[in-house]
Amino acid sequence: MRTRFSWKQLKLFIPIALIGLILIQSGQELKDLSLATAFTTLKQLTGWEQFTLILLGGFAVLTMTGYDYFLLRSLHIELPKRKIVQTAWITNSMNGMFGFGGVIGIALRTSLYRPYTDTKRLLRAIGWMTPTLISGLSILSIGVLLGIFPAGGLIGTKPWIWPVLLAVSAMLPFYLFVTSRRSNIGWSTLLGYTMTSLAEWVTAGFVAIYALTLLDGSASFVQLFGVFIVATVVGVVSLVPGGAGTFDLLYLVGMTQLGIHQDIVLSSLIIYRFVYFVVPFLIGLFLAALAFGDQVVKQIEYRPIIGSSYEIGTVVWRVVSRTLARIGRLTGSLIALMSSLLIWFQTLLPSVTPLYEVNRWFEWIGTLFLLSAGLLMFLSVYGMYVRTKRTLWLLNTAFILATIGVIARGLNLFETFVVIGFAMFVWLTRKRHVRYRSILTTGRLIRSLIYVLLYVGTHALLLQSFAGTDDLFFTSHQAGWLTTFVLLLTSIVASVLLLLFDRWKRPALGEAYDEHRIRQFQATQPTSSSFDLAHMADKRFYMNEAGDACLLFATTRNHAIVLGDIQGEKQAATSLLTRFIEDADRIGYIPLFYQITPNWMPRLHDAGFTFFKLGEEATIDVSAFSLSGKKRANMRSLYNQFEKKGITFDIVCEPSLLLLQELKDISDEWIGNRNEKGFSLGFFDYETLTRYPIALLRDADGVAVAFISLLRGDRTLSIDLMRSKNDAPTGSIEMLILHIIEWARAEGYDHVGLGVAPLAAVGEQTFSHWPERVAADIFENISYIYPFSGLRQFKQKFKPSWEGRYLAFRQRRKLLPSILRTARLISRKR
């Protein structure tokens, strides 16, 4: 079957083919290029020259405001000039960095202008405006073809550029012809778009050429501008954002043909990219974080599809709209990251001319302060994304260090601009930092140390490579030892500081065990028997002000794991769920819900949780249970045997310490070398066990041979600790359970819970979730680690009813870490 060559395939092929062609033809000419020498060349710039370059780059981006001005005028929309400039800057700076065929520009303009006009009309106007973005480049291409801006040397060696220039030159007349026939755009608007485009490319060329001349790259202006136009045309046609790669390589080749040294050209390219793309993008992020506030985000969340599919595509818009909904958080992270990288780059050039002269060694100390500030900014990237208040403390320290560093280095204007700009952004967005902190886990600590070593290590290695070019630095051998020492010292200091910072004034979630309040809640509200585990005092509780809803939980690392369902009045319990999740998130914990019942699954699903089946809990209906009948013959026989041996049963509701000392020997014998479990299970503790009824089995001499502690709930009694001597009569635990059922019936309980059988009835269906299928294999085959199936078979003797118990975890979190965190909490050493 014949396959059509689609436009999508062509768009992928063009940039790859162009870059490959340029690399092949330019490889010989660029073989002597030295990046280190290019960095050294940048030292020639004075602080004032850096400042003027940034101003010129900003002015070049500002000229593109004309697109938005004429767009709004064609739609008869009147907005304040400040709003137009802000939107234009955001759109054009981000479109310059990412591009994606203009989709970023379409999406951003649609989001910001949509409240002021009809969406379909707005999208149609933007669609007709978008092609005019290269109309000015089309005019300049005609200038190259006519020899006004000569680039014959470059075109002569690369003859494939001719058809590209011809195609771009023809775009403007073709667009004007089509527009005049098929749209109602006025000629004044078209002329405005075209003049704006011409101003955009001319000012961009001025930025590139000005950077070149500052670094002593001398040649005729019209020749320089001709090379810039040709390189820009090829970069735009390649469809790569900013023409990255294609523009740079062709620009390098063209300028070297004019007799300018390669290192100077590369240095000027670095400056051009920085002042025309990176700095405006940083400012655009700053403005976007302010512009995309709650109103815009809500519009995107509630109306994710704006415009019909033929205009920008439903799928594309969904992706872009979700991205815009997070832009307020992403911009903070990106600004922190880029500010730290800019400082990292600046400190590689300590001899850049400052506003006033300082001692060289004093300048070097300032460099260390500034680099330390950049490292703190680098470590704050995640905190800026999750918006924690502790990140603000970290950044305040960074700003103090940066201020000292900038002053010590002679008050370089560019460094001052970066530090003050980032400080202003943090100050303006400080109220959006609503979380208190983000907990430092072992994994995050290791990742942070890797980032620290990369940040410091690459900096040290590059300084080492520059050691022979500046008398400020050490010899290559000394620099190698210094690099090793700095990395070792940095890793140790960073580890200590990160750990101290994490543990300093750590806020508490919920409240510690309070017997009076827990007893009062149990007396006034219906509770499950698992809630009685609160008296083991190894968990905290979270209760509302009215005292009619409560949950139990424990923390491990950055997780807050809730045991069972939230207890209390239904509406109050649902409200408590929301409040607990919000408080946990504010303090930095990830909530998990362990052993929840099917009754709570809908409410947790609505809160964004997904589920894994842990197993099933066995429950005996006391009123229906009887030892009569053929199926209970073995139990009746066992019951009679124990009576004949004189073994007696007793329930002690308030066990004394003397009794517990006797039971401790049984417990130790039962446990052996294993560790006590906890959290969802009881454990042997003298103080806590005095709060629970204990069922005892005594031999004919009155010596205890087995015991079970009991948990009390609303009309439900559940077994917890089950311990027996190694020489206890066979079936002692089974006999204890039979007596407990009888005692529960006499005391007015409706049910007796036998506890959860882990992994019971998990993954048995053909189309069960894959993790549950794996759990089923474990249940059926790995008995030497834990007797999963044996435990279920033991409980099945009593013919109980079974109900599933589930682990609820946040949908964006992974299952395995959630299970491991819970298992570690249960197995924590007591």
PDB file of N, CA, C and O in Angstrom, residues 302-352:
ATOM      1  N   TYR A 302     -11.842  25.241  34.006  1.00  0.00           N
ATOM      2  CA  TYR A 302     -13.260  24.978  33.777  1.00  0.00           C
ATOM      3  C   TYR A 302     -13.639  24.966  32.309  1.00  0.00           C
ATOM      4  O   TYR A 302     -14.672  24.433  31.950  1.00  0.00           O
ATOM      5  N   ARG A 303     -12.804  25.571  31.455  1.00  0.00           N
ATOM      6  CA  ARG A 303     -13.099  25.548  30.023  1.00  0.00           C
ATOM      7  C   ARG A 303     -11.834  25.173  29.279  1.00  0.00           C
ATOM      8  O   ARG A 303     -11.144  26.000  28.698  1.00  0.00           O
ATOM      9  N   PRO A 304     -11.464  23.875  29.360  1.00  0.00           N
ATOM     10  CA  PRO A 304     -10.184  23.463  28.812  1.00  0.00           C
ATOM     11  C   PRO A 304     -10.099  23.518  27.306  1.00  0.00           C
ATOM     12  O   PRO A 304      -9.027  23.530  26.763  1.00  0.00           O
ATOM     13  N   ILE A 305     -11.218  23.541  26.571  1.00  0.00           N
ATOM     14  CA  ILE A 305     -11.173  23.600  25.111  1.00  0.00           C
ATOM     15  C   ILE A 305     -11.710  24.949  24.672  1.00  0.00           C
ATOM     16  O   ILE A 305     -12.859  25.276  24.894  1.00  0.00           O
ATOM     17  N   ILE A 306     -10.829  25.770  24.093  1.00  0.00           N
ATOM     18  CA  ILE A 306     -11.229  27.082  23.597  1.00  0.00           C
ATOM     19  C   ILE A 306     -10.956  27.093  22.105  1.00  0.00           C
ATOM     20  O   ILE A 306      -9.830  26.947  21.673  1.00  0.00           O
ATOM     21  N   GLY A 307     -11.991  27.269  21.324  1.00  0.00           N
ATOM     22  CA  GLY A 307     -11.803  27.269  19.879  1.00  0.00           C
ATOM     23  C   GLY A 307     -12.048  25.890  19.308  1.00  0.00           C
ATOM     24  O   GLY A 307     -11.893  24.880  19.982  1.00  0.00           O
ATOM     25  N   SER A 308     -12.451  25.849  18.074  1.00  0.00           N
ATOM     26  CA  SER A 308     -12.758  24.580  17.417  1.00  0.00           C
ATOM     27  C   SER A 308     -11.500  23.899  16.951  1.00  0.00           C
ATOM     28  O   SER A 308     -10.429  24.488  16.883  1.00  0.00           O
ATOM     29  N   SER A 309     -11.641  22.624  16.611  1.00  0.00           N
ATOM     30  CA  SER A 309     -10.481  21.798  16.302  1.00  0.00           C
ATOM     31  C   SER A 309      -9.755  22.268  15.060  1.00  0.00           C
ATOM     32  O   SER A 309      -8.538  22.148  14.965  1.00  0.00           O
ATOM     33  N   TYR A 310     -10.473  22.821  14.086  1.00  0.00           N
ATOM     34  CA  TYR A 310      -9.789  23.225  12.859  1.00  0.00           C
ATOM     35  C   TYR A 310      -8.913  24.439  13.065  1.00  0.00           C
ATOM     36  O   TYR A 310      -8.038  24.751  12.257  1.00  0.00           O
ATOM     37  N   GLU A 311      -9.111  25.185  14.165  1.00  0.00           N
ATOM     38  CA  GLU A 311      -8.341  26.397  14.367  1.00  0.00           C
ATOM     39  C   GLU A 311      -6.986  26.127  15.010  1.00  0.00           C
ATOM     40  O   GLU A 311      -5.967  26.644  14.594  1.00  0.00           O
ATOM     41  N   ILE A 312      -6.944  25.350  16.065  1.00  0.00           N
ATOM     42  CA  ILE A 312      -5.634  25.008  16.633  1.00  0.00           C
ATOM     43  C   ILE A 312      -5.537  23.539  17.041  1.00  0.00           C
ATOM     44  O   ILE A 312      -4.461  23.095  17.414  1.00  0.00           O
ATOM     45  N   GLY A 313      -6.620  22.830  17.003  1.00  0.00           N
ATOM     46  CA  GLY A 313      -6.564  21.406  17.340  1.00  0.00           C
ATOM     47  C   GLY A 313      -6.929  21.188  18.803  1.00  0.00           C
ATOM     48  O   GLY A 313      -6.351  21.789  19.700  1.00  0.00           O
ATOM     49  N   THR A 314      -7.899  20.312  19.038  1.00  0.00           N
ATOM     50  CA  THR A 314      -8.374  20.066  20.399  1.00  0.00           C
ATOM     51  C   THR A 314      -7.282  19.510  21.295  1.00  0.00           C
ATOM     52  O   THR A 314      -7.075  19.962  22.418  1.00  0.00           O
ATOM     53  N   VAL A 315      -6.551  18.539  20.782  1.00  0.00           N
ATOM     54  CA  VAL A 315      -5.537  17.888  21.607  1.00  0.00           C
ATOM     55  C   VAL A 315      -4.432  18.866  21.972  1.00  0.00           C
ATOM     56  O   VAL A 315      -4.003  18.944  23.124  1.00  0.00           O
ATOM     57  N   VAL A 316      -3.977  19.631  20.973  1.00  0.00           N
ATOM     58  CA  VAL A 316      -2.918  20.604  21.233  1.00  0.00           C
ATOM     59  C   VAL A 316      -3.363  21.604  22.287  1.00  0.00           C
ATOM     60  O   VAL A 316      -2.633  21.931  23.215  1.00  0.00           O
ATOM     61  N   TRP A 317      -4.610  22.071  22.142  1.00  0.00           N
ATOM     62  CA  TRP A 317      -5.078  23.068  23.100  1.00  0.00           C
ATOM     63  C   TRP A 317      -5.197  22.498  24.508  1.00  0.00           C
ATOM     64  O   TRP A 317      -4.887  23.170  25.491  1.00  0.00           O
ATOM     65  N   ARG A 318      -5.630  21.258  24.620  1.00  0.00           N
ATOM     66  CA  ARG A 318      -5.713  20.646  25.947  1.00  0.00           C
ATOM     67  C   ARG A 318      -4.339  20.627  26.618  1.00  0.00           C
ATOM     68  O   ARG A 318      -4.193  20.969  27.791  1.00  0.00           O
ATOM     69  N   VAL A 319      -3.345  20.199  25.865  1.00  0.00           N
ATOM     70  CA  VAL A 319      -2.001  20.132  26.426  1.00  0.00           C
ATOM     71  C   VAL A 319      -1.512  21.516  26.823  1.00  0.00           C
ATOM     72  O   VAL A 319      -0.987  21.725  27.919  1.00  0.00           O
ATOM     73  N   VAL A 320      -1.688  22.484  25.927  1.00  0.00           N
ATOM     74  CA  VAL A 320      -1.216  23.844  26.202  1.00  0.00           C
ATOM     75  C   VAL A 320      -1.971  24.459  27.378  1.00  0.00           C
ATOM     76  O   VAL A 320      -1.388  25.108  28.247  1.00  0.00           O
ATOM     77  N   SER A 321      -3.288  24.231  27.438  1.00  0.00           N
ATOM     78  CA  SER A 321      -4.079  24.841  28.508  1.00  0.00           C
ATOM     79  C   SER A 321      -3.685  24.291  29.877  1.00  0.00           C
ATOM     80  O   SER A 321      -3.630  25.028  30.851  1.00  0.00           O
ATOM     81  N   ARG A 322      -3.401  22.984  29.933  1.00  0.00           N
ATOM     82  CA  ARG A 322      -2.968  22.407  31.208  1.00  0.00           C
ATOM     83  C   ARG A 322      -1.602  22.959  31.614  1.00  0.00           C
ATOM     84  O   ARG A 322      -1.315  23.146  32.786  1.00  0.00           O
ATOM     85  N   THR A 323      -0.757  23.181  30.615  1.00  0.00           N
ATOM     86  CA  THR A 323       0.543  23.773  30.901  1.00  0.00           C
ATOM     87  C   THR A 323       0.389  25.181  31.447  1.00  0.00           C
ATOM     88  O   THR A 323       1.051  25.577  32.413  1.00  0.00           O
ATOM     89  N   LEU A 324      -0.524  25.950  30.824  1.00  0.00           N
ATOM     90  CA  LEU A 324      -0.743  27.317  31.286  1.00  0.00           C
ATOM     91  C   LEU A 324      -1.330  27.338  32.695  1.00  0.00           C
ATOM     92  O   LEU A 324      -1.069  28.260  33.470  1.00  0.00           O
ATOM     93  N   ALA A 325      -2.139  26.318  33.035  1.00  0.00           N
ATOM     94  CA  ALA A 325      -2.734  26.272  34.366  1.00  0.00           C
ATOM     95  C   ALA A 325      -1.681  26.130  35.456  1.00  0.00           C
ATOM     96  O   ALA A 325      -1.891  26.517  36.597  1.00  0.00           O
ATOM     97  N   ARG A 326      -0.505  25.592  35.101  1.00  0.00           N
ATOM     98  CA  ARG A 326       0.572  25.428  36.080  1.00  0.00           C
ATOM     99  C   ARG A 326       1.667  26.479  35.932  1.00  0.00           C
ATOM    100  O   ARG A 326       2.698  26.394  36.604  1.00  0.00           O
ATOM    101  N   ILE A 327       1.451  27.421  35.064  1.00  0.00           N
ATOM    102  CA  ILE A 327       2.544  28.332  34.726  1.00  0.00           C
ATOM    103  C   ILE A 327       2.986  29.170  35.914  1.00  0.00           C
ATOM    104  O   ILE A 327       4.160  29.521  36.030  1.00  0.00           O
ATOM    105  N   GLY A 328       2.061  29.468  36.829  1.00  0.00           N
ATOM    106  CA  GLY A 328       2.442  30.251  37.997  1.00  0.00           C
ATOM    107  C   GLY A 328       3.472  29.549  38.850  1.00  0.00           C
ATOM    108  O   GLY A 328       4.356  30.183  39.433  1.00  0.00           O
ATOM    109  N   ARG A 329       3.382  28.206  38.928  1.00  0.00           N
ATOM    110  CA  ARG A 329       4.356  27.441  39.702  1.00  0.00           C
ATOM    111  C   ARG A 329       5.617  27.184  38.901  1.00  0.00           C
ATOM    112  O   ARG A 329       6.728  27.237  39.423  1.00  0.00           O
ATOM    113  N   LEU A 330       5.449  26.902  37.622  1.00  0.00           N
ATOM    114  CA  LEU A 330       6.603  26.588  36.787  1.00  0.00           C
ATOM    115  C   LEU A 330       7.514  27.793  36.601  1.00  0.00           C
ATOM    116  O   LEU A 330       8.742  27.640  36.535  1.00  0.00           O
ATOM    117  N   THR A 331       6.918  28.982  36.489  1.00  0.00           N
ATOM    118  CA  THR A 331       7.750  30.159  36.258  1.00  0.00           C
ATOM    119  C   THR A 331       8.703  30.402  37.423  1.00  0.00           C
ATOM    120  O   THR A 331       9.867  30.767  37.206  1.00  0.00           O
ATOM    121  N   GLY A 332       8.229  30.212  38.633  1.00  0.00           N
ATOM    122  CA  GLY A 332       9.111  30.391  39.784  1.00  0.00           C
ATOM    123  C   GLY A 332      10.301  29.462  39.739  1.00  0.00           C
ATOM    124  O   GLY A 332      11.444  29.868  39.986  1.00  0.00           O
ATOM    125  N   SER A 333      10.049  28.194  39.402  1.00  0.00           N
ATOM    126  CA  SER A 333      11.139  27.217  39.310  1.00  0.00           C
ATOM    127  C   SER A 333      12.101  27.575  38.195  1.00  0.00           C
ATOM    128  O   SER A 333      13.325  27.500  38.360  1.00  0.00           O
ATOM    129  N   LEU A 334      11.554  27.957  37.034  1.00  0.00           N
ATOM    130  CA  LEU A 334      12.415  28.276  35.899  1.00  0.00           C
ATOM    131  C   LEU A 334      13.261  29.524  36.172  1.00  0.00           C
ATOM    132  O   LEU A 334      14.442  29.580  35.813  1.00  0.00           O
ATOM    133  N   ILE A 335      12.653  30.531  36.812  1.00  0.00           N
ATOM    134  CA  ILE A 335      13.410  31.743  37.127  1.00  0.00           C
ATOM    135  C   ILE A 335      14.525  31.431  38.123  1.00  0.00           C
ATOM    136  O   ILE A 335      15.660  31.917  37.983  1.00  0.00           O
ATOM    137  N   ALA A 336      14.223  30.605  39.139  1.00  0.00           N
ATOM    138  CA  ALA A 336      15.256  30.218  40.106  1.00  0.00           C
ATOM    139  C   ALA A 336      16.378  29.443  39.416  1.00  0.00           C
ATOM    140  O   ALA A 336      17.567  29.685  39.665  1.00  0.00           O
ATOM    141  N   LEU A 337      16.003  28.522  38.536  1.00  0.00           N
ATOM    142  CA  LEU A 337      17.005  27.719  37.828  1.00  0.00           C
ATOM    143  C   LEU A 337      17.876  28.593  36.928  1.00  0.00           C
ATOM    144  O   LEU A 337      19.114  28.503  36.962  1.00  0.00           O
ATOM    145  N   MET A 338      17.240  29.427  36.137  1.00  0.00           N
ATOM    146  CA  MET A 338      17.998  30.230  35.186  1.00  0.00           C
ATOM    147  C   MET A 338      18.827  31.295  35.909  1.00  0.00           C
ATOM    148  O   MET A 338      19.954  31.595  35.485  1.00  0.00           O
ATOM    149  N   SER A 339      18.331  31.853  36.990  1.00  0.00           N
ATOM    150  CA  SER A 339      19.117  32.828  37.752  1.00  0.00           C
ATOM    151  C   SER A 339      20.361  32.169  38.335  1.00  0.00           C
ATOM    152  O   SER A 339      21.456  32.749  38.309  1.00  0.00           O
ATOM    153  N   SER A 340      20.196  30.962  38.858  1.00  0.00           N
ATOM    154  CA  SER A 340      21.358  30.255  39.419  1.00  0.00           C
ATOM    155  C   SER A 340      22.376  29.918  38.338  1.00  0.00           C
ATOM    156  O   SER A 340      23.589  30.007  38.561  1.00  0.00           O
ATOM    157  N   LEU A 341      21.909  29.531  37.153  1.00  0.00           N
ATOM    158  CA  LEU A 341      22.826  29.213  36.054  1.00  0.00           C
ATOM    159  C   LEU A 341      23.521  30.465  35.524  1.00  0.00           C
ATOM    160  O   LEU A 341      24.692  30.410  35.121  1.00  0.00           O
ATOM    161  N   LEU A 342      22.805  31.594  35.502  1.00  0.00           N
ATOM    162  CA  LEU A 342      23.427  32.840  35.070  1.00  0.00           C
ATOM    163  C   LEU A 342      24.534  33.251  36.040  1.00  0.00           C
ATOM    164  O   LEU A 342      25.613  33.700  35.617  1.00  0.00           O
ATOM    165  N   ILE A 343      24.277  33.102  37.330  1.00  0.00           N
ATOM    166  CA  ILE A 343      25.308  33.417  38.324  1.00  0.00           C
ATOM    167  C   ILE A 343      26.486  32.455  38.177  1.00  0.00           C
ATOM    168  O   ILE A 343      27.653  32.848  38.250  1.00  0.00           O
ATOM    169  N   TRP A 344      26.177  31.175  37.940  1.00  0.00           N
ATOM    170  CA  TRP A 344      27.227  30.173  37.715  1.00  0.00           C
ATOM    171  C   TRP A 344      28.114  30.594  36.548  1.00  0.00           C
ATOM    172  O   TRP A 344      29.346  30.525  36.619  1.00  0.00           O
ATOM    173  N   PHE A 345      27.499  31.044  35.460  1.00  0.00           N
ATOM    174  CA  PHE A 345      28.260  31.458  34.280  1.00  0.00           C
ATOM    175  C   PHE A 345      29.065  32.721  34.568  1.00  0.00           C
ATOM    176  O   PHE A 345      30.236  32.826  34.191  1.00  0.00           O
ATOM    177  N   GLN A 346      28.457  33.689  35.252  1.00  0.00           N
ATOM    178  CA  GLN A 346      29.143  34.944  35.528  1.00  0.00           C
ATOM    179  C   GLN A 346      30.374  34.736  36.409  1.00  0.00           C
ATOM    180  O   GLN A 346      31.398  35.394  36.216  1.00  0.00           O
ATOM    181  N   THR A 347      30.300  33.819  37.354  1.00  0.00           N
ATOM    182  CA  THR A 347      31.433  33.603  38.254  1.00  0.00           C
ATOM    183  C   THR A 347      32.566  32.846  37.576  1.00  0.00           C
ATOM    184  O   THR A 347      33.627  32.658  38.179  1.00  0.00           O
ATOM    185  N   LEU A 348      32.345  32.376  36.365  1.00  0.00           N
ATOM    186  CA  LEU A 348      33.454  31.824  35.580  1.00  0.00           C
ATOM    187  C   LEU A 348      34.327  32.934  35.007  1.00  0.00           C
ATOM    188  O   LEU A 348      35.437  32.675  34.547  1.00  0.00           O
ATOM    189  N   LEU A 349      33.815  34.169  35.016  1.00  0.00           N
ATOM    190  CA  LEU A 349      34.517  35.305  34.419  1.00  0.00           C
ATOM    191  C   LEU A 349      34.786  36.364  35.480  1.00  0.00           C
ATOM    192  O   LEU A 349      34.204  37.449  35.457  1.00  0.00           O
ATOM    193  N   PRO A 350      35.628  36.071  36.464  1.00  0.00           N
ATOM    194  CA  PRO A 350      35.804  37.003  37.589  1.00  0.00           C
ATOM    195  C   PRO A 350      36.495  38.303  37.223  1.00  0.00           C
ATOM    196  O   PRO A 350      36.463  39.249  37.987  1.00  0.00           O
ATOM    197  N   SER A 351      37.130  38.352  36.042  1.00  0.00           N
ATOM    198  CA  SER A 351      37.880  39.565  35.713  1.00  0.00           C
ATOM    199  C   SER A 351      37.109  40.508  34.792  1.00  0.00           C
ATOM    200  O   SER A 351      37.685  41.421  34.219  1.00  0.00           O
ATOM    201  N   VAL A 352      35.788  40.276  34.625  1.00  0.00           N
ATOM    202  CA  VAL A 352      34.981  41.218  33.841  1.00  0.00           C
ATOM    203  C   VAL A 352      35.063  42.604  34.492  1.00  0.00           C
ATOM    204  O   VAL A 352      34.966  42.738  35.707  1.00  0.00           O
TER     205      VAL A 352
END
